[in-house]
CSV table of C-alpha atoms in Angstrom, one decimal:
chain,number,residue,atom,x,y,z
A,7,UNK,CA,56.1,126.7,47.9
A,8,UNK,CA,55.7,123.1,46.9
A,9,UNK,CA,54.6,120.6,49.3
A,10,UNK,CA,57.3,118.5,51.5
A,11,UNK,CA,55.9,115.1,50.0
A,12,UNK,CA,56.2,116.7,46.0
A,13,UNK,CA,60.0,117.6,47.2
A,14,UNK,CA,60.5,114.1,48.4
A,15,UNK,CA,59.6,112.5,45.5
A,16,UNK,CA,61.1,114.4,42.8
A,17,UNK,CA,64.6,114.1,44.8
A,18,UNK,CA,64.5,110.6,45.2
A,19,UNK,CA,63.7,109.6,41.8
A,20,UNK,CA,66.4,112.0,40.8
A,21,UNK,CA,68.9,110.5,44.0
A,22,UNK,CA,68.2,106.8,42.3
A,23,UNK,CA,68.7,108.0,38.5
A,24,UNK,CA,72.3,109.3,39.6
A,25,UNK,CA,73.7,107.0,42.0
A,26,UNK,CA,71.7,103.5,40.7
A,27,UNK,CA,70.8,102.8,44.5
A,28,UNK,CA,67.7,102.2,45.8
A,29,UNK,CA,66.7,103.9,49.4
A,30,UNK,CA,63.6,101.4,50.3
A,31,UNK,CA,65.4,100.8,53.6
A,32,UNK,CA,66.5,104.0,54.1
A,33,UNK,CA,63.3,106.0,54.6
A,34,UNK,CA,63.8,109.8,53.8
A,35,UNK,CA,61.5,112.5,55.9
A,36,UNK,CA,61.1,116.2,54.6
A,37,UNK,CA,59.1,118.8,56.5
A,38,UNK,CA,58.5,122.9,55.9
A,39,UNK,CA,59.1,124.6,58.7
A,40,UNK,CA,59.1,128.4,58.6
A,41,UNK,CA,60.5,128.9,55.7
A,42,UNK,CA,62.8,126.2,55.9
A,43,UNK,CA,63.2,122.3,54.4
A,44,UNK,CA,64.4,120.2,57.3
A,45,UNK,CA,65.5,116.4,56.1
A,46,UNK,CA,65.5,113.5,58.0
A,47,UNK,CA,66.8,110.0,58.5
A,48,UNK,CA,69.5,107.3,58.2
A,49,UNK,CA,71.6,106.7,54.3
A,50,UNK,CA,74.2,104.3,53.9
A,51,UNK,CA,76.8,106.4,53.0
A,52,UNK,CA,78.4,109.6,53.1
A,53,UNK,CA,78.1,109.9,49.4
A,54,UNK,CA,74.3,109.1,49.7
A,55,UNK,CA,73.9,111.9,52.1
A,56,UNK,CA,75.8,114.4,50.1
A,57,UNK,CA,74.4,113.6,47.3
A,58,UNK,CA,71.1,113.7,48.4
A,59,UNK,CA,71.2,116.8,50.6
A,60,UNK,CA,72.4,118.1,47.3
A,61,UNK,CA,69.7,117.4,44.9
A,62,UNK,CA,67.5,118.8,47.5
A,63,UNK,CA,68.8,122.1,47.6
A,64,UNK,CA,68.5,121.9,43.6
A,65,UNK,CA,65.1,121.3,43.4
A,66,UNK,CA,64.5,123.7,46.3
A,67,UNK,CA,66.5,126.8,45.7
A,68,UNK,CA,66.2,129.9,48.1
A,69,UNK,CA,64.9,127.5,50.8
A,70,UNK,CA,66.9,127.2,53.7
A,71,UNK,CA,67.9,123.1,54.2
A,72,UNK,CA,68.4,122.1,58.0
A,73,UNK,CA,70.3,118.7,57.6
A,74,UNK,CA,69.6,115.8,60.1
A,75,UNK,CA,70.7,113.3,57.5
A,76,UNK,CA,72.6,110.3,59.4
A,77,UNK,CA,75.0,108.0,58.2
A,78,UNK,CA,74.0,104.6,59.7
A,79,UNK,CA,76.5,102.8,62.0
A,80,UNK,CA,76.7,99.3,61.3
A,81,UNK,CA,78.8,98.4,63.5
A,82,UNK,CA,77.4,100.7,66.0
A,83,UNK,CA,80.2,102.6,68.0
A,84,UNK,CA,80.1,104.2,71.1
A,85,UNK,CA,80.3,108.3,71.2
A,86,UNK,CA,84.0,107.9,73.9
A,87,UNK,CA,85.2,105.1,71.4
A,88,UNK,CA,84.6,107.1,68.4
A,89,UNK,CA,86.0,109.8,69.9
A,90,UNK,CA,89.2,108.0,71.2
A,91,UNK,CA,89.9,106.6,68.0
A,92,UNK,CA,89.4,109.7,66.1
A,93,UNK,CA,91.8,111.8,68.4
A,94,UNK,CA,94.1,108.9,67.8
A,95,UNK,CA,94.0,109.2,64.1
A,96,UNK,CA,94.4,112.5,64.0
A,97,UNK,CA,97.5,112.8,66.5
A,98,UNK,CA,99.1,110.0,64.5
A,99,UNK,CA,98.6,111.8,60.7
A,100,UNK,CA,101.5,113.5,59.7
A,101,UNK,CA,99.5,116.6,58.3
A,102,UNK,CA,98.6,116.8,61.8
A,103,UNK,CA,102.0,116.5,63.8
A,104,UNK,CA,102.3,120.0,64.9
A,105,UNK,CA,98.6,120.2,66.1
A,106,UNK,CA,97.1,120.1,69.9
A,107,UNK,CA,94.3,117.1,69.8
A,108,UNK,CA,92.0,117.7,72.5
A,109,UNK,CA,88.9,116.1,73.1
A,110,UNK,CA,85.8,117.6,74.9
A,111,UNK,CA,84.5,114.9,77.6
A,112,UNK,CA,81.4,116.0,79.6
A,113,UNK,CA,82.2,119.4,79.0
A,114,UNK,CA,85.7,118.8,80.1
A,115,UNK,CA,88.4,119.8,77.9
A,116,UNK,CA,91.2,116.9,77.7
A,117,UNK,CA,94.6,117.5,75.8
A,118,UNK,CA,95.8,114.5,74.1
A,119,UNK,CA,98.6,115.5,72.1
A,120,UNK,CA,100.4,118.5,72.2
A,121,UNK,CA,100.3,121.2,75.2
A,122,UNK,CA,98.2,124.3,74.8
A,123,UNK,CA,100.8,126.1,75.3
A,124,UNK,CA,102.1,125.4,71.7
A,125,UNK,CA,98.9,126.4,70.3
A,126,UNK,CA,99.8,129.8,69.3
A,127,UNK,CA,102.9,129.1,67.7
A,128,UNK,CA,103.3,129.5,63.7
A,129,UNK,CA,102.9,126.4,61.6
A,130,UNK,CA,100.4,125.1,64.8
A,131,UNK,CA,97.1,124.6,65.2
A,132,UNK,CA,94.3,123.6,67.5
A,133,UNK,CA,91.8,120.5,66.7
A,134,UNK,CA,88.9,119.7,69.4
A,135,UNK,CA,87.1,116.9,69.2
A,136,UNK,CA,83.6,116.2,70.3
A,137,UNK,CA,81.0,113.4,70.0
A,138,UNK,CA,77.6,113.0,70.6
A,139,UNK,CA,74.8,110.2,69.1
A,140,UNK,CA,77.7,109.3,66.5
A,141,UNK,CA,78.5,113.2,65.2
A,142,UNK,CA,81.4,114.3,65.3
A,143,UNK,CA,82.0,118.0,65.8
A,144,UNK,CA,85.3,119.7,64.7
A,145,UNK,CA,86.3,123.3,66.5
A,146,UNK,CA,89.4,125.0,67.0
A,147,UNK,CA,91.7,126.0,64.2
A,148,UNK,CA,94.3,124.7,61.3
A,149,UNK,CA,96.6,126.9,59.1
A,150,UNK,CA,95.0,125.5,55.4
A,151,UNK,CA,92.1,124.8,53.5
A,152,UNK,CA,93.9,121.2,53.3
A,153,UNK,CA,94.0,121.3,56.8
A,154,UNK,CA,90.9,121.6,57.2
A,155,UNK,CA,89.2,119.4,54.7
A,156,UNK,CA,91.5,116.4,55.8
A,157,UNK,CA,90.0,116.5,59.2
A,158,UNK,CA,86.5,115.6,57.9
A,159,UNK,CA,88.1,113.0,56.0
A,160,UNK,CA,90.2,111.8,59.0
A,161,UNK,CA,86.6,111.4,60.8
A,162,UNK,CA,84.4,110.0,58.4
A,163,UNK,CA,87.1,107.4,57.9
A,164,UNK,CA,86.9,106.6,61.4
A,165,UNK,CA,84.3,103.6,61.9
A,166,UNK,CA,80.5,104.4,63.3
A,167,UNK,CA,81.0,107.7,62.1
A,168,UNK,CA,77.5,109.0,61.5
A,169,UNK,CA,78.1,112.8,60.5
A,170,UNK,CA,80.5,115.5,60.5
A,171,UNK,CA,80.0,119.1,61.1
A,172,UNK,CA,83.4,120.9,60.3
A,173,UNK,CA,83.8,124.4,62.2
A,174,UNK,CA,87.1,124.6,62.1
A,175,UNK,CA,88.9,128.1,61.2
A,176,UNK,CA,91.3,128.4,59.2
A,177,UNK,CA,94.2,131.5,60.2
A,178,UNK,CA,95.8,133.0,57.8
A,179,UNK,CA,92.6,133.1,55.9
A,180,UNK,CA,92.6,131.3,52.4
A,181,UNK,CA,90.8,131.5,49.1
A,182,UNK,CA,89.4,128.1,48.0
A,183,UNK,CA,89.8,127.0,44.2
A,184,UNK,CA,89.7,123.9,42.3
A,185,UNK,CA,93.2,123.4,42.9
A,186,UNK,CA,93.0,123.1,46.6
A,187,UNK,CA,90.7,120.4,46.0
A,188,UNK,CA,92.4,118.5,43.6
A,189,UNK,CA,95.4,118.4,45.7
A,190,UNK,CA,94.1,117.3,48.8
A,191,UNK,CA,91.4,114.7,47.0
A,192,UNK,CA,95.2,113.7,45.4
A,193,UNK,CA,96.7,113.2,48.8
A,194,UNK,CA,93.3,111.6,50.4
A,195,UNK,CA,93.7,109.1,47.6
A,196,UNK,CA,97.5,108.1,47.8
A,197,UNK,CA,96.5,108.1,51.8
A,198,UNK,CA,93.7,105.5,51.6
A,199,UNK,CA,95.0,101.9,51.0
A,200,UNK,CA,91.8,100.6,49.5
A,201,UNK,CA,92.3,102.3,46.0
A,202,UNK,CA,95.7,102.7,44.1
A,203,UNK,CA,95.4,106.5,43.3
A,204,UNK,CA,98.5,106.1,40.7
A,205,UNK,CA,95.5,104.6,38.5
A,206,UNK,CA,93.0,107.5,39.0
A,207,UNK,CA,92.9,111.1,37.5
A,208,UNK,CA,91.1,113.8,38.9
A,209,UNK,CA,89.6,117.0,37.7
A,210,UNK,CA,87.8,119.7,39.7
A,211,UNK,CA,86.0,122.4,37.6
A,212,UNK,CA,83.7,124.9,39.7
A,213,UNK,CA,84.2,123.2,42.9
A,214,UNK,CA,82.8,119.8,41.5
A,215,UNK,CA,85.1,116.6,40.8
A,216,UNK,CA,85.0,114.1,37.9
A,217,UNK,CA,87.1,111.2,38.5
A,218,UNK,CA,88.4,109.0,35.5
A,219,UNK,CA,91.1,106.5,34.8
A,220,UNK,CA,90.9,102.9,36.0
A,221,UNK,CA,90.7,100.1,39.1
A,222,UNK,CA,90.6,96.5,39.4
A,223,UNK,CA,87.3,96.3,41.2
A,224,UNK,CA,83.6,98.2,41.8
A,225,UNK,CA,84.5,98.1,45.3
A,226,UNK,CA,88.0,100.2,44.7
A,227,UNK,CA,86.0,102.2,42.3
A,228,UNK,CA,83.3,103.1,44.4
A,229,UNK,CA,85.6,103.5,47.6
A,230,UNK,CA,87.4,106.4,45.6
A,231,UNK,CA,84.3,108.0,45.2
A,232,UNK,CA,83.4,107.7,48.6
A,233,UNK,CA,86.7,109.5,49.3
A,234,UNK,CA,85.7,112.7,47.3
A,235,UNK,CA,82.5,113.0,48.9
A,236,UNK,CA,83.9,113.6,52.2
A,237,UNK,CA,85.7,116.8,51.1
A,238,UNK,CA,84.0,119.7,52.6
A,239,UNK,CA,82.8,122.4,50.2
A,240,UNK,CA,82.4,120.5,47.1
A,241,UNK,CA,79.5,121.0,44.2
A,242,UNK,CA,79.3,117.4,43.4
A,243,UNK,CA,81.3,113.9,42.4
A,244,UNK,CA,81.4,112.1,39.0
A,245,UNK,CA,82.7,109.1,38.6
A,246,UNK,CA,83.8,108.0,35.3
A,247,UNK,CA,86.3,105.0,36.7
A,248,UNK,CA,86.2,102.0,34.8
A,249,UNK,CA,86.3,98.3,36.2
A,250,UNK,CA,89.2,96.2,34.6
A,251,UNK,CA,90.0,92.4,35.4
């Protein structure tokens, strides 16, 4: 097995060769731990942290990763603000009319919109909502892959965000494919009012997504990135946008 330190290096070099940004004030910790590569510390992004968790499982393969990459906060939030203003977000998304929000406070389960009682119906599902040091968790259950994915997006869109784990279920059960992804990337796009998705085309071959066409500035270009990488269940982003005046 090769040494935490050897891993480190060889994924960093390769992190700044792909993505052109430098991670001097982001320090990066790996440690093996039984068997498994545990990583460590604060990016700037969620496509940083994707990204790199990525590259780590290439240069590791077979090794178990335990992921306790952060996104940093800047502003810092509050765990009950972010968590109001998710629930918020989410009850107010169309995708999302016909779900219950409910938010987990203290270990107290509060229902924001919706009644449980409509949980069970068809065409319904079930989103709880908790927070704690600036991760949000997702439980409870949608009725799409689309679903599903949007509700990471809904929360890393949310501000102080610092990581999302996803368990939502999905019922009926659905098989993933590239065309899942390129729909909902399609509808994350047109949702977001920071790029103009009409300008950008998007493919999705094995799971990972190459985005071309064109945008008036790097900051719309890398925005729509950013918006790919908070898909769930992705292989990778390329972005071949071009910058015109």
């Amino acid at each position: 097995m090769q040494r935490s330190d050897t891993v480190l290096k060889q994924v960093i070099a390769a992190f700044e060769h792909q993505s052109h940004l430098k991670l001097r004030n982001h320090p990066i910790h790996m440690s093996f731990d039984d068997g498994a590569l545990t990583v460590t510390g604060e990016v700037p992004d969620v496509a940083s942290k994707k990204r790199l968790l990525q590259l780590t499982q290439m240069h590791c393969e077979g090794t178990h990763l335990v992921d306790h990459l952060r996104v940093t906060a800047n502003p810092s939030v509050g765990d009950g603000e972010l968590r109001a203003r998710l629930c918020e977000r989410l009850a107010q998304a169309v995708e999302f009319r016909n779900c219950v929000i409910c938010a987990r406070v203290k270990g107290q389960l509060e229902v924001l919109h919706g009644t449980m009682d409509e949980a069970g119906n068809e065409g319904t599902g079930v989103v709880e909502v908790t927070v704690e040091d600036g991760v949000v968790t997702l439980t409870g259950q949608v009725i799409s892959l689309s679903h599903r994915r949007l509700a990471s997006v809904t929360a890393w869109w949310v501000g102080g965000c610092r990581d999302v784990v996803n368990l939502l279920e999905l019922a009926p059960a659905e098989t993933d494919g590239d065309d899942e992804i390129s729909d909902v990337l399609q509808l994350v796009l047109e949702t977001d009012p920071r790029v103009r998705a009409e300008q950008i085309t998007i493919n999705v071959e094995n799971h990972k997504i190459t985005l071309a066409g064109w945008v008036a500035t790097d900051a719309e270009r890398r925005q729509a990135e950013q918006d790919a990488w908070c898909l769930d269940a992705i292989e990778g982003v390329v972005n071949q946008i071009q910058v015109r005046a």
